Coordinates of C-alpha atoms in Angstrom, one line a residue:
M1 CA -12.4 -26.4 -26.3
S2 CA -12.6 -27.6 -29.9
S3 CA -10.2 -26.5 -32.7
D4 CA -13.0 -24.6 -34.3
S5 CA -13.9 -22.7 -31.2
I6 CA -10.2 -21.9 -30.6
K7 CA -9.9 -20.5 -34.1
R8 CA -13.2 -18.6 -33.7
E9 CA -12.3 -17.0 -30.4
F10 CA -8.6 -16.3 -30.9
G11 CA -8.0 -16.4 -34.6
V12 CA -5.5 -19.2 -34.4
S13 CA -5.5 -22.9 -35.2
A14 CA -5.5 -25.7 -32.6
E15 CA -2.0 -26.6 -33.6
M16 CA -0.7 -23.3 -32.2
Y17 CA -2.2 -24.2 -28.8
P18 CA 0.8 -24.9 -26.4
Q19 CA 1.3 -28.3 -24.9
K20 CA 0.4 -29.0 -21.3
G21 CA 3.3 -28.2 -19.1
E22 CA 4.2 -25.1 -21.1
L23 CA 1.5 -23.0 -19.4
L24 CA 1.5 -21.1 -16.2
H25 CA -2.0 -22.5 -15.6
P26 CA -2.5 -25.5 -17.9
E27 CA -6.2 -25.7 -17.0
H28 CA -6.9 -22.3 -18.6
E29 CA -7.5 -22.7 -22.3
G30 CA -7.1 -19.0 -23.1
D31 CA -3.3 -19.2 -23.0
V32 CA -2.7 -19.4 -26.8
L33 CA -0.4 -17.5 -29.1
K34 CA -1.4 -15.5 -32.2
P35 CA 1.0 -15.2 -35.1
N36 CA 2.4 -11.8 -33.9
E37 CA 3.0 -13.0 -30.3
R38 CA 5.6 -15.0 -28.4
W39 CA 6.0 -16.0 -24.7
A40 CA 7.7 -13.4 -22.5
T41 CA 11.2 -13.8 -21.1
E42 CA 12.3 -12.5 -17.8
L43 CA 14.3 -9.8 -19.6
D44 CA 11.1 -8.7 -21.4
M45 CA 9.4 -8.2 -18.0
T46 CA 11.9 -5.6 -17.1
T47 CA 12.6 -3.9 -20.4
L48 CA 9.4 -3.8 -22.5
R49 CA 6.5 -1.4 -22.0
R50 CA 3.6 -3.1 -20.3
V51 CA 0.1 -2.7 -21.9
A52 CA -3.3 -4.1 -21.3
D53 CA -4.9 -6.6 -23.7
S54 CA -8.3 -6.1 -25.4
I55 CA -11.3 -7.1 -23.4
P56 CA -13.1 -10.3 -24.7
T57 CA -16.7 -10.2 -26.0
A58 CA -18.0 -12.4 -23.2
A59 CA -16.9 -9.8 -20.6
Y60 CA -19.0 -7.1 -22.3
F61 CA -22.1 -9.2 -21.9
V62 CA -21.4 -9.3 -18.1
V63 CA -20.6 -5.6 -18.1
V64 CA -23.9 -4.8 -19.8
T65 CA -25.7 -7.0 -17.3
E66 CA -24.2 -5.1 -14.5
F67 CA -25.1 -1.8 -16.1
C68 CA -28.8 -2.9 -16.2
E69 CA -28.7 -4.2 -12.6
R70 CA -27.1 -1.0 -11.4
F71 CA -29.6 1.1 -13.4
T72 CA -32.4 -0.7 -11.4
Y73 CA -30.6 -0.5 -8.1
Y74 CA -29.7 3.2 -8.2
G75 CA -32.9 4.2 -9.9
I76 CA -34.9 2.7 -7.0
S77 CA -32.6 3.7 -4.1
G78 CA -32.1 7.2 -5.5
V79 CA -35.6 8.2 -4.5
F80 CA -35.7 6.4 -1.1
Q81 CA -34.6 9.4 1.0
N82 CA -37.5 11.6 -0.2
Y83 CA -39.9 8.6 -0.4
I84 CA -39.4 7.9 3.3
Q85 CA -38.7 11.3 4.7
N86 CA -41.5 13.5 3.3
G87 CA -45.3 13.3 3.3
Y88 CA -47.4 12.4 0.2
K89 CA -48.6 15.3 -1.9
V90 CA -47.9 17.9 0.8
P91 CA -48.2 21.5 -0.7
N92 CA -45.0 23.5 -1.0
S93 CA -42.9 20.5 0.1
R94 CA -40.4 18.1 -1.5
P95 CA -41.9 14.9 -3.0
G96 CA -42.6 12.1 -0.4
A97 CA -44.8 9.2 0.6
I98 CA -44.2 7.8 4.1
D99 CA -43.6 11.0 6.1
G100 CA -41.1 9.3 8.4
G101 CA -38.6 12.2 8.8
Q102 CA -34.9 12.4 8.1
Q103 CA -33.8 10.0 10.8
M104 CA -36.1 7.2 9.6
A105 CA -35.1 7.8 6.0
T106 CA -31.4 7.7 6.8
G107 CA -31.8 4.7 9.1
L108 CA -33.8 2.7 6.6
G109 CA -31.3 3.7 3.8
N110 CA -28.4 2.5 5.9
F111 CA -30.3 -0.8 6.7
F112 CA -30.8 -1.3 2.9
Q113 CA -27.2 -0.7 2.1
F114 CA -26.1 -3.0 5.0
W115 CA -28.4 -5.8 3.9
C116 CA -27.3 -5.5 0.3
Y117 CA -23.7 -6.0 1.3
V118 CA -24.2 -8.8 3.8
T119 CA -26.0 -11.1 1.4
P120 CA -23.1 -11.5 -1.0
I121 CA -21.6 -14.0 1.4
L122 CA -24.7 -16.2 0.9
G123 CA -24.4 -15.7 -2.9
A124 CA -20.8 -16.8 -2.9
I125 CA -21.6 -19.9 -0.9
V126 CA -24.5 -20.9 -3.2
A127 CA -22.3 -20.4 -6.2
D128 CA -19.3 -22.3 -4.9
Q129 CA -21.2 -25.1 -3.3
W130 CA -24.1 -25.9 -5.7
L131 CA -24.9 -23.8 -8.7
G132 CA -21.8 -22.0 -10.1
K133 CA -21.7 -18.3 -10.8
F134 CA -24.0 -18.3 -14.0
K135 CA -26.9 -20.2 -12.4
T136 CA -26.6 -18.3 -9.1
I137 CA -26.9 -15.0 -10.9
L138 CA -30.0 -16.1 -12.7
L139 CA -31.6 -17.5 -9.6
F140 CA -31.0 -14.3 -7.5
S141 CA -32.1 -12.2 -10.4
L142 CA -35.6 -13.7 -10.2
I143 CA -35.7 -12.9 -6.4
Y144 CA -34.6 -9.4 -7.2
M145 CA -37.4 -9.1 -9.7
V146 CA -40.0 -10.0 -7.1
G147 CA -38.8 -7.1 -4.9
D148 CA -39.0 -4.7 -7.8
L149 CA -42.6 -5.7 -8.4
V150 CA -43.6 -5.4 -4.7
L151 CA -42.0 -1.9 -4.5
T152 CA -43.8 -0.7 -7.7
L153 CA -47.2 -2.0 -6.7
T154 CA -47.1 -0.6 -3.2
S155 CA -46.0 2.8 -4.4
L156 CA -49.3 3.3 -6.3
P157 CA -51.4 6.3 -4.9
G158 CA -54.1 4.0 -3.4
S159 CA -51.5 1.9 -1.6
I160 CA -49.7 5.0 -0.2
R161 CA -52.9 6.5 1.1
H162 CA -53.9 3.3 2.8
G163 CA -50.6 2.8 4.5
G164 CA -49.1 0.2 2.2
A165 CA -46.0 2.1 1.3
L166 CA -43.9 1.4 4.4
P167 CA -44.5 -2.4 4.7
G168 CA -44.1 -2.7 0.9
L169 CA -40.9 -0.8 1.1
I170 CA -39.5 -3.0 3.9
I171 CA -40.4 -6.2 2.0
A172 CA -38.9 -4.9 -1.2
M173 CA -35.7 -3.8 0.6
I174 CA -35.3 -7.3 2.0
T175 CA -36.0 -9.1 -1.3
I176 CA -34.0 -6.7 -3.5
G177 CA -31.1 -6.8 -1.0
L178 CA -31.1 -10.6 -1.2
G179 CA -31.1 -10.6 -5.0
T180 CA -28.4 -7.9 -5.1
G181 CA -26.1 -10.1 -2.9
G182 CA -26.4 -13.1 -5.1
I183 CA -25.6 -11.1 -8.1
K184 CA -22.8 -8.9 -6.8
S185 CA -20.7 -11.6 -5.2
N186 CA -20.5 -13.5 -8.5
V187 CA -20.7 -10.9 -11.3
S188 CA -17.4 -9.2 -10.4
P189 CA -15.2 -12.3 -10.5
M190 CA -17.2 -13.6 -13.5
V191 CA -16.3 -10.6 -15.6
A192 CA -12.6 -11.0 -14.9
E193 CA -12.7 -14.7 -15.5
Q194 CA -13.8 -14.1 -19.1
Y195 CA -10.2 -13.1 -19.8
G196 CA -8.5 -16.5 -20.0
R197 CA -4.9 -15.6 -20.8
Y198 CA -2.6 -16.1 -17.7
R199 CA 0.9 -16.4 -19.0
P200 CA 2.7 -13.1 -20.0
F201 CA 3.4 -12.7 -23.6
V202 CA 5.0 -10.2 -26.1
R203 CA 3.1 -8.7 -29.0
K204 CA 4.7 -7.2 -32.0
L205 CA 2.7 -4.0 -33.1
K206 CA 2.2 -3.0 -36.7
S207 CA 5.0 -0.5 -36.2
G208 CA 7.4 -3.4 -35.5
K209 CA 7.7 -2.3 -31.8
E210 CA 7.2 -5.0 -29.2
V211 CA 5.1 -4.6 -26.0
L212 CA 4.5 -6.8 -23.0
V213 CA 0.9 -7.7 -22.6
D214 CA 0.3 -7.9 -18.9
R215 CA -2.6 -9.8 -17.3
D216 CA -2.7 -7.6 -14.2
L217 CA -3.1 -4.5 -16.3
T218 CA -5.8 -6.2 -18.4
V219 CA -7.7 -7.1 -15.2
Q220 CA -7.3 -3.6 -13.9
S221 CA -8.7 -2.3 -17.2
I222 CA -11.6 -4.7 -17.1
F223 CA -12.6 -3.5 -13.6
N224 CA -12.2 0.1 -14.6
W225 CA -14.7 -0.4 -17.4
F226 CA -16.9 -2.6 -15.2
Y227 CA -17.0 0.2 -12.7
W228 CA -17.7 2.7 -15.5
A229 CA -20.7 0.7 -16.5
I230 CA -21.9 0.7 -12.9
N231 CA -21.9 4.5 -12.9
V232 CA -23.5 4.8 -16.3
G233 CA -26.3 2.7 -14.8
G234 CA -26.3 4.9 -11.7
L235 CA -27.5 7.8 -13.9
S236 CA -30.9 6.2 -13.8
A237 CA -31.5 8.3 -10.6
I238 CA -31.7 11.4 -12.9
A239 CA -34.8 9.9 -14.6
T240 CA -36.4 8.5 -11.5
T241 CA -36.0 11.7 -9.5
E242 CA -37.6 13.7 -12.3
L243 CA -40.4 11.2 -12.5
E244 CA -40.8 11.4 -8.7
A245 CA -41.0 15.2 -8.8
N246 CA -43.2 15.6 -11.9
V247 CA -45.4 12.5 -12.0
D248 CA -45.4 10.2 -9.0
F249 CA -43.3 7.5 -7.3
W250 CA -44.9 4.5 -9.1
P251 CA -43.5 5.4 -12.5
A252 CA -40.1 6.2 -10.8
Y253 CA -40.1 2.5 -9.7
L254 CA -41.6 1.0 -12.8
L255 CA -38.8 2.3 -15.1
P256 CA -36.0 0.4 -13.2
T257 CA -38.3 -2.7 -12.9
L258 CA -38.6 -2.8 -16.7
M259 CA -34.8 -2.3 -17.1
F260 CA -34.2 -5.3 -14.9
V261 CA -36.2 -7.5 -17.3
L262 CA -33.6 -6.4 -19.9
C263 CA -30.8 -7.3 -17.4
I264 CA -32.0 -10.9 -17.2
A265 CA -32.4 -11.1 -21.0
V266 CA -28.9 -9.8 -21.8
F267 CA -27.2 -12.1 -19.3
W268 CA -29.1 -15.1 -20.8
L269 CA -28.2 -14.2 -24.3
G270 CA -24.5 -14.4 -23.5
R271 CA -24.7 -17.9 -22.0
K272 CA -22.9 -19.6 -24.9
R273 CA -19.9 -17.3 -24.8
Y274 CA -19.1 -17.3 -21.1
I275 CA -16.2 -19.1 -19.6
V276 CA -18.1 -20.9 -16.8
N277 CA -16.3 -22.6 -14.0
K278 CA -18.1 -25.4 -12.3
P279 CA -18.8 -25.3 -8.5
T280 CA -16.0 -26.9 -6.5
G281 CA -17.7 -26.9 -3.1
S282 CA -17.9 -24.1 -0.6
I283 CA -14.6 -23.6 1.2
V284 CA -16.1 -21.6 4.1
I285 CA -16.5 -24.5 6.5
K286 CA -13.3 -26.1 5.3
A287 CA -11.5 -22.9 5.8
Y288 CA -12.9 -22.5 9.3
R289 CA -11.7 -26.0 10.2
T290 CA -8.3 -25.3 8.7
I291 CA -7.8 -22.1 10.6
R292 CA -8.9 -23.8 13.8
A293 CA -6.5 -26.6 13.3
G294 CA -3.7 -24.2 12.5
L295 CA -4.2 -22.2 15.7
R296 CA -4.6 -25.3 17.8
N297 CA -1.4 -27.0 16.4
Y298 CA 0.6 -23.7 16.6
R299 CA -0.3 -23.2 20.3
A300 CA 0.6 -26.8 21.0
A301 CA 4.0 -26.5 19.1
K302 CA 4.8 -23.3 20.9
R303 CA 3.9 -24.8 24.3
E304 CA 6.1 -27.8 23.6
N305 CA 8.9 -25.6 22.2
R306 CA 8.9 -27.4 18.8
L307 CA 8.2 -24.5 16.4
V308 CA 9.8 -25.1 13.0
A309 CA 11.6 -22.9 10.6
G310 CA 11.0 -22.4 6.9
V311 CA 13.5 -22.5 4.0
D312 CA 14.5 -18.9 4.8
G313 CA 15.3 -19.8 8.4
K314 CA 12.3 -17.8 9.8
K315 CA 9.6 -19.5 11.8
V316 CA 6.7 -20.5 9.7
S317 CA 3.3 -18.9 10.0
W318 CA 0.7 -20.2 12.4
I319 CA -1.5 -21.2 9.5
D320 CA 1.2 -23.6 8.2
Y321 CA 0.6 -25.8 11.2
A322 CA -2.6 -26.8 9.6
K323 CA -0.7 -28.5 6.8
P324 CA -0.9 -32.3 6.9
S325 CA 2.9 -32.5 6.2
L326 CA 3.5 -30.7 9.6
A327 CA 0.6 -32.2 11.6
G328 CA 1.6 -35.8 10.8
S329 CA -0.2 -38.6 9.2
A330 CA -2.0 -39.5 12.4
V331 CA -4.2 -36.4 12.2
A332 CA -7.3 -36.7 9.9
M333 CA -7.6 -33.8 7.5
D334 CA -9.7 -33.4 4.4
W335 CA -7.3 -30.7 2.9
D336 CA -3.8 -30.7 1.6
D337 CA -0.8 -28.4 1.9
T338 CA -1.8 -26.5 -1.2
F339 CA -5.1 -25.5 0.2
V340 CA -3.4 -24.2 3.3
D341 CA -1.1 -22.1 1.1
E342 CA -4.1 -20.7 -0.8
L343 CA -5.9 -20.0 2.4
R344 CA -2.9 -18.0 3.7
V345 CA -2.9 -15.9 0.6
G346 CA -6.7 -15.4 0.9
I347 CA -6.4 -14.2 4.5
R348 CA -3.5 -11.9 3.7
S349 CA -5.4 -10.3 0.8
C350 CA -8.4 -9.6 3.2
K351 CA -6.3 -7.7 5.7
I352 CA -6.5 -4.4 3.7
F353 CA -10.3 -4.7 3.8
I354 CA -10.4 -3.9 7.5
F355 CA -10.0 -0.2 6.7
Y356 CA -12.8 0.0 4.0
P357 CA -15.8 0.4 6.3
I358 CA -14.7 4.0 7.1
F359 CA -14.4 4.7 3.4
W360 CA -17.9 3.3 2.8
L361 CA -19.2 5.5 5.7
C362 CA -17.9 8.5 3.7
Y363 CA -19.4 7.2 0.4
G364 CA -22.7 6.5 2.0
Q365 CA -23.2 10.2 2.8
I366 CA -24.0 10.9 -0.9
S367 CA -27.2 8.8 -0.7
N368 CA -28.6 10.2 2.5
N369 CA -27.2 13.2 4.4
L370 CA -25.9 15.0 1.3
I371 CA -29.4 14.6 -0.3
S372 CA -30.9 16.1 2.8
Q373 CA -28.3 18.8 2.7
S374 CA -29.3 19.8 -0.8
G375 CA -32.9 19.8 0.3
Q376 CA -32.0 22.6 2.6
M377 CA -30.5 24.6 -0.2
N378 CA -31.8 26.3 -3.3
T379 CA -31.8 23.8 -6.1
G380 CA -33.8 25.9 -8.6
P381 CA -36.2 23.9 -10.8
V382 CA -34.5 20.5 -10.3
P383 CA -35.3 17.9 -7.5
N384 CA -32.9 18.0 -4.6
D385 CA -32.0 14.3 -4.9
I386 CA -30.8 14.7 -8.5
M387 CA -27.6 16.2 -7.1
Q388 CA -26.2 12.8 -6.2
N389 CA -25.9 12.0 -9.9
I390 CA -22.9 14.4 -10.1
D391 CA -20.9 11.4 -8.7
P392 CA -21.6 8.9 -11.5
L393 CA -21.4 11.6 -14.1
T394 CA -17.9 12.5 -12.9
L395 CA -16.9 8.8 -12.9
I396 CA -18.2 8.3 -16.4
I397 CA -15.9 11.1 -17.6
L398 CA -12.8 10.3 -15.4
I399 CA -12.6 6.5 -15.6
P400 CA -11.7 6.4 -19.3
I401 CA -9.3 9.3 -18.8
F402 CA -7.5 7.4 -16.0
D403 CA -7.5 4.1 -17.8
L404 CA -6.4 5.4 -21.2
F405 CA -4.1 8.3 -20.3
I406 CA -3.3 9.0 -16.6
Y407 CA -2.3 5.5 -15.5
P408 CA -0.3 4.7 -18.8
A409 CA 1.4 8.1 -18.4
F410 CA 2.6 7.2 -14.9
R411 CA 3.9 3.8 -16.2
R412 CA 5.8 5.5 -19.0
C413 CA 7.5 7.7 -16.4
G414 CA 8.4 4.7 -14.3
L415 CA 6.0 5.8 -11.5
E416 CA 3.3 3.1 -11.7
L417 CA 0.6 3.6 -9.1
R418 CA 0.3 0.2 -7.4
P419 CA -2.8 -0.9 -5.4
V420 CA -1.9 0.3 -1.9
T421 CA -0.7 3.7 -3.2
R422 CA -4.0 4.1 -5.1
I423 CA -6.1 3.1 -2.2
T424 CA -4.3 5.5 0.1
I425 CA -4.9 8.4 -2.3
G426 CA -8.6 7.4 -2.5
F427 CA -9.0 7.3 1.3
L428 CA -7.3 10.8 1.6
V429 CA -9.6 12.3 -1.1
A430 CA -12.7 10.8 0.7
A431 CA -11.6 12.5 3.9
L432 CA -11.3 15.8 2.0
S433 CA -14.8 15.4 0.5
M434 CA -16.3 15.1 4.0
A435 CA -14.4 18.1 5.3
Y436 CA -15.7 20.1 2.4
S437 CA -19.3 18.9 3.1
A438 CA -18.9 20.1 6.7
I439 CA -17.9 23.5 5.5
I440 CA -20.9 23.7 3.2
Q441 CA -23.2 22.6 6.0
H442 CA -21.8 25.4 8.2
L443 CA -22.6 27.9 5.4
V444 CA -26.2 26.4 5.2
Y445 CA -26.7 27.0 8.9
T446 CA -25.4 30.5 8.8
T447 CA -27.6 31.6 5.9
G448 CA -31.2 32.6 6.4
P449 CA -34.1 32.6 6.5
Y450 CA -34.3 29.3 8.5
F451 CA -30.7 29.0 9.6
E452 CA -30.2 25.7 11.6
H453 CA -33.8 24.5 11.0
P454 CA -34.4 24.4 7.3
G455 CA -37.1 22.1 6.0
E456 CA -38.7 21.5 9.4
G457 CA -42.5 21.7 9.5
D458 CA -43.6 24.1 6.7
N459 CA -40.1 25.6 6.5
G460 CA -38.4 25.9 3.1
F461 CA -34.8 26.1 2.1
N462 CA -32.1 28.6 3.1
N463 CA -31.0 31.1 0.4
I464 CA -27.8 29.3 -0.6
S465 CA -27.1 27.6 -3.9
A466 CA -26.9 23.8 -4.0
G467 CA -24.2 24.3 -6.7
L468 CA -21.8 24.6 -3.8
Q469 CA -22.2 20.9 -3.3
V470 CA -20.6 20.0 -6.6
P471 CA -17.0 19.7 -5.5
A472 CA -18.0 17.3 -2.7
Y473 CA -19.5 14.9 -5.2
I474 CA -16.5 15.2 -7.5
L475 CA -14.1 14.4 -4.6
V476 CA -16.2 11.4 -3.7
A477 CA -16.0 10.2 -7.3
L478 CA -12.2 10.6 -7.4
S479 CA -11.9 8.6 -4.2
E480 CA -13.9 5.8 -5.8
I481 CA -11.6 5.6 -8.7
F482 CA -8.6 5.2 -6.5
A483 CA -10.1 3.2 -3.6
S484 CA -13.2 1.3 -4.7
V485 CA -12.1 0.2 -8.2
T486 CA -8.7 -0.8 -6.9
G487 CA -10.3 -2.7 -4.0
L488 CA -12.3 -4.8 -6.5
E489 CA -9.2 -5.4 -8.6
Y490 CA -7.1 -6.3 -5.6
A491 CA -9.7 -8.7 -4.1
Y492 CA -9.9 -10.6 -7.4
K493 CA -6.2 -10.7 -8.3
Q494 CA -4.9 -11.6 -4.8
A495 CA -7.5 -14.3 -4.1
P496 CA -6.6 -17.9 -5.0
E497 CA -8.6 -19.5 -7.8
S498 CA -10.7 -21.5 -5.4
M499 CA -11.6 -18.5 -3.2
K500 CA -12.4 -15.7 -5.6
S501 CA -16.1 -15.5 -5.0
I502 CA -15.8 -15.6 -1.2
V503 CA -12.9 -13.0 -1.1
M504 CA -14.9 -10.7 -3.4
S505 CA -18.0 -11.1 -1.1
L506 CA -15.8 -10.3 1.9
F507 CA -14.7 -7.1 0.2
L508 CA -18.4 -6.2 -0.5
F509 CA -19.1 -7.0 3.1
T510 CA -17.0 -4.1 4.2
N511 CA -19.7 -1.9 2.7
A512 CA -22.1 -3.4 5.2
G513 CA -19.6 -2.5 7.9
G514 CA -19.8 1.1 6.7
S515 CA -23.6 1.0 7.1
V516 CA -23.2 -0.3 10.7
L517 CA -21.0 2.6 11.4
A518 CA -23.6 4.9 9.9
F519 CA -26.1 3.7 12.4
C520 CA -23.9 5.1 15.1
F521 CA -24.2 8.5 13.5
N522 CA -28.0 8.4 13.3
S523 CA -28.5 10.7 16.3
I524 CA -26.5 13.5 14.6
S525 CA -27.8 12.9 11.1
V526 CA -30.4 15.6 11.7
N527 CA -30.5 19.4 12.1
P528 CA -28.7 21.1 13.7
Y529 CA -25.9 18.6 14.1
L530 CA -25.0 17.8 10.5
V531 CA -21.8 19.9 10.6
K532 CA -20.6 17.7 13.5
N533 CA -21.6 14.6 11.5
F534 CA -19.5 15.5 8.4
A535 CA -16.6 16.7 10.5
I536 CA -16.3 13.5 12.6
V537 CA -16.5 11.3 9.5
S538 CA -13.8 13.3 7.8
G539 CA -11.5 13.1 10.9
L540 CA -12.0 9.3 11.1
M541 CA -11.2 8.9 7.4
G542 CA -8.1 11.0 7.7
A543 CA -6.8 9.1 10.7
F544 CA -7.4 5.7 9.2
T545 CA -5.7 6.8 5.9
V546 CA -2.5 7.4 7.8
L547 CA -2.8 4.1 9.7
F548 CA -3.6 2.2 6.5
F549 CA -0.5 3.5 4.8
I550 CA 1.7 2.7 7.8
C551 CA 0.4 -0.9 8.0
F552 CA 0.4 -1.8 4.3
R553 CA 2.9 0.4 2.4
H554 CA 5.2 -2.6 1.9
Y555 CA 2.5 -4.6 0.2
D556 CA 3.1 -3.0 -3.2
S557 CA 6.7 -4.0 -3.5
R558 CA 6.1 -7.5 -2.0
D559 CA 3.2 -8.3 -4.3
S560 CA 5.0 -7.3 -7.4
S561 CA 8.1 -9.4 -6.5
E562 CA 5.9 -12.4 -5.8
I563 CA 4.2 -12.1 -9.2
L564 CA 7.6 -12.1 -10.8
D565 CA 8.8 -15.1 -8.8
K566 CA 5.7 -17.2 -9.8
T567 CA 5.7 -16.3 -13.5
V568 CA 6.7 -18.9 -16.0
F569 CA 9.1 -17.5 -18.6
E570 CA 10.2 -18.7 -22.1
K571 CA 13.9 -19.2 -22.5
P572 CA 15.5 -16.2 -24.2
V573 CA 15.8 -17.5 -27.8
D574 CA 15.3 -15.8 -31.1
Q575 CA 11.5 -15.9 -31.7
Y576 CA 11.4 -14.3 -35.2

């Protein structure tokens, strides 16, 4: 980075840039001091109030890109349930095109969600091995665009009447899902990478008071606003469901397609501002060979009674037996001890992901079974699938409140909500949302005139207001703030530098696991079994919440102490 670019970006001269060896991560050029700042001491870490830094301009370009992509994704997928479930232009019926019924609609919707969250692993490999995040996002955006065009063209009235809607939808789902994977696995770590300050520092405010600027809080804030942009984009389903109901499906798909053109343009415009890390080679195969070597060497050492102890006297982990220093020089390895240490951290950070498929099973209900539930209720003059937008609306309101007021208030009281605590709360709230949905479904079935068979054949809806669904969507939104946003943040912060894309893609892959679980519920995702569907999902989420907290409650204190141990501090001298 030139002296001019340093001054332009940070408002300081090149002479203020610290010398190599003074930084926590010397390779990161963002660790510079402004005139009102100094490096933090260990005493500062325990006495000063911690605050988040401002978000860099480059990160906003990535956030806007994600907003446009999510506008497209939710605008398109928001009308899938009606598009697949109902017939085309059937009098006195909900809008539709394919007439496949609720089970087909829910099954295809679950397939689409599954596919969209399997492909991020491919996107991570392409970025790490060959193209880097920036070029990978551009490439997969073009693939995504092809799917948008196929879906829009096959939803024209002539195509629907001649049977082109279903094959066009399947092709579009596969293509859009592939594009989504390449974007999602890279855009999340890329937005956080735009904040290049790693070493903790103290800033003097205009009031003369000093505060500790904390990288972890800044990354947490970036992901909060990143998720906020996702949900603003998710409001596109309001427009597309209205277009579906009052015009036709092709304009409902055309609007998100046009927005995706803007998505590509915004991302390209920010190209000169991004911090872009070059590809370092995919670590997937290398990690596999390392894990295999660790297991093999550990079993051999155990069998021969030559297990070794670490500096604390405890036996070292099985993965440490993949280290060349333990295996001996006679063993050929293309990795070093540092890579094994990073891999251990990566594996450990992925353990909490095991519990997320159940959470995504709960979340997925808002895009299929809860839409069908509202179709069985009186929605007044609005489409039934517009109800799902209560979730992003709630998030748009609550995320800034949590980021600016609630989380800082907890920190001022000395009760900071660390990741595992937040995730546990999110899981619990998700279980409550499904329990509430089961109660509402019971009320639907006990209300006439169609009772347990609303919407079947020429039947209409039961005489119960869809407004009763609102608390279910609000609870789902709260669960996302605590569990989904925190999961993104945790995956990024805990992953080693060389493994961020793949760890983020593994977190996204848990969403695919939720879709697989949803397939198991397909047989009861239809009347008159929906009460059982919601109740079982709620019970599973509640049980896994308890198990999650038991397994990982110690992670919060351990992670915070490790961060403190690894931090480089300035000697406590008079800075002013």
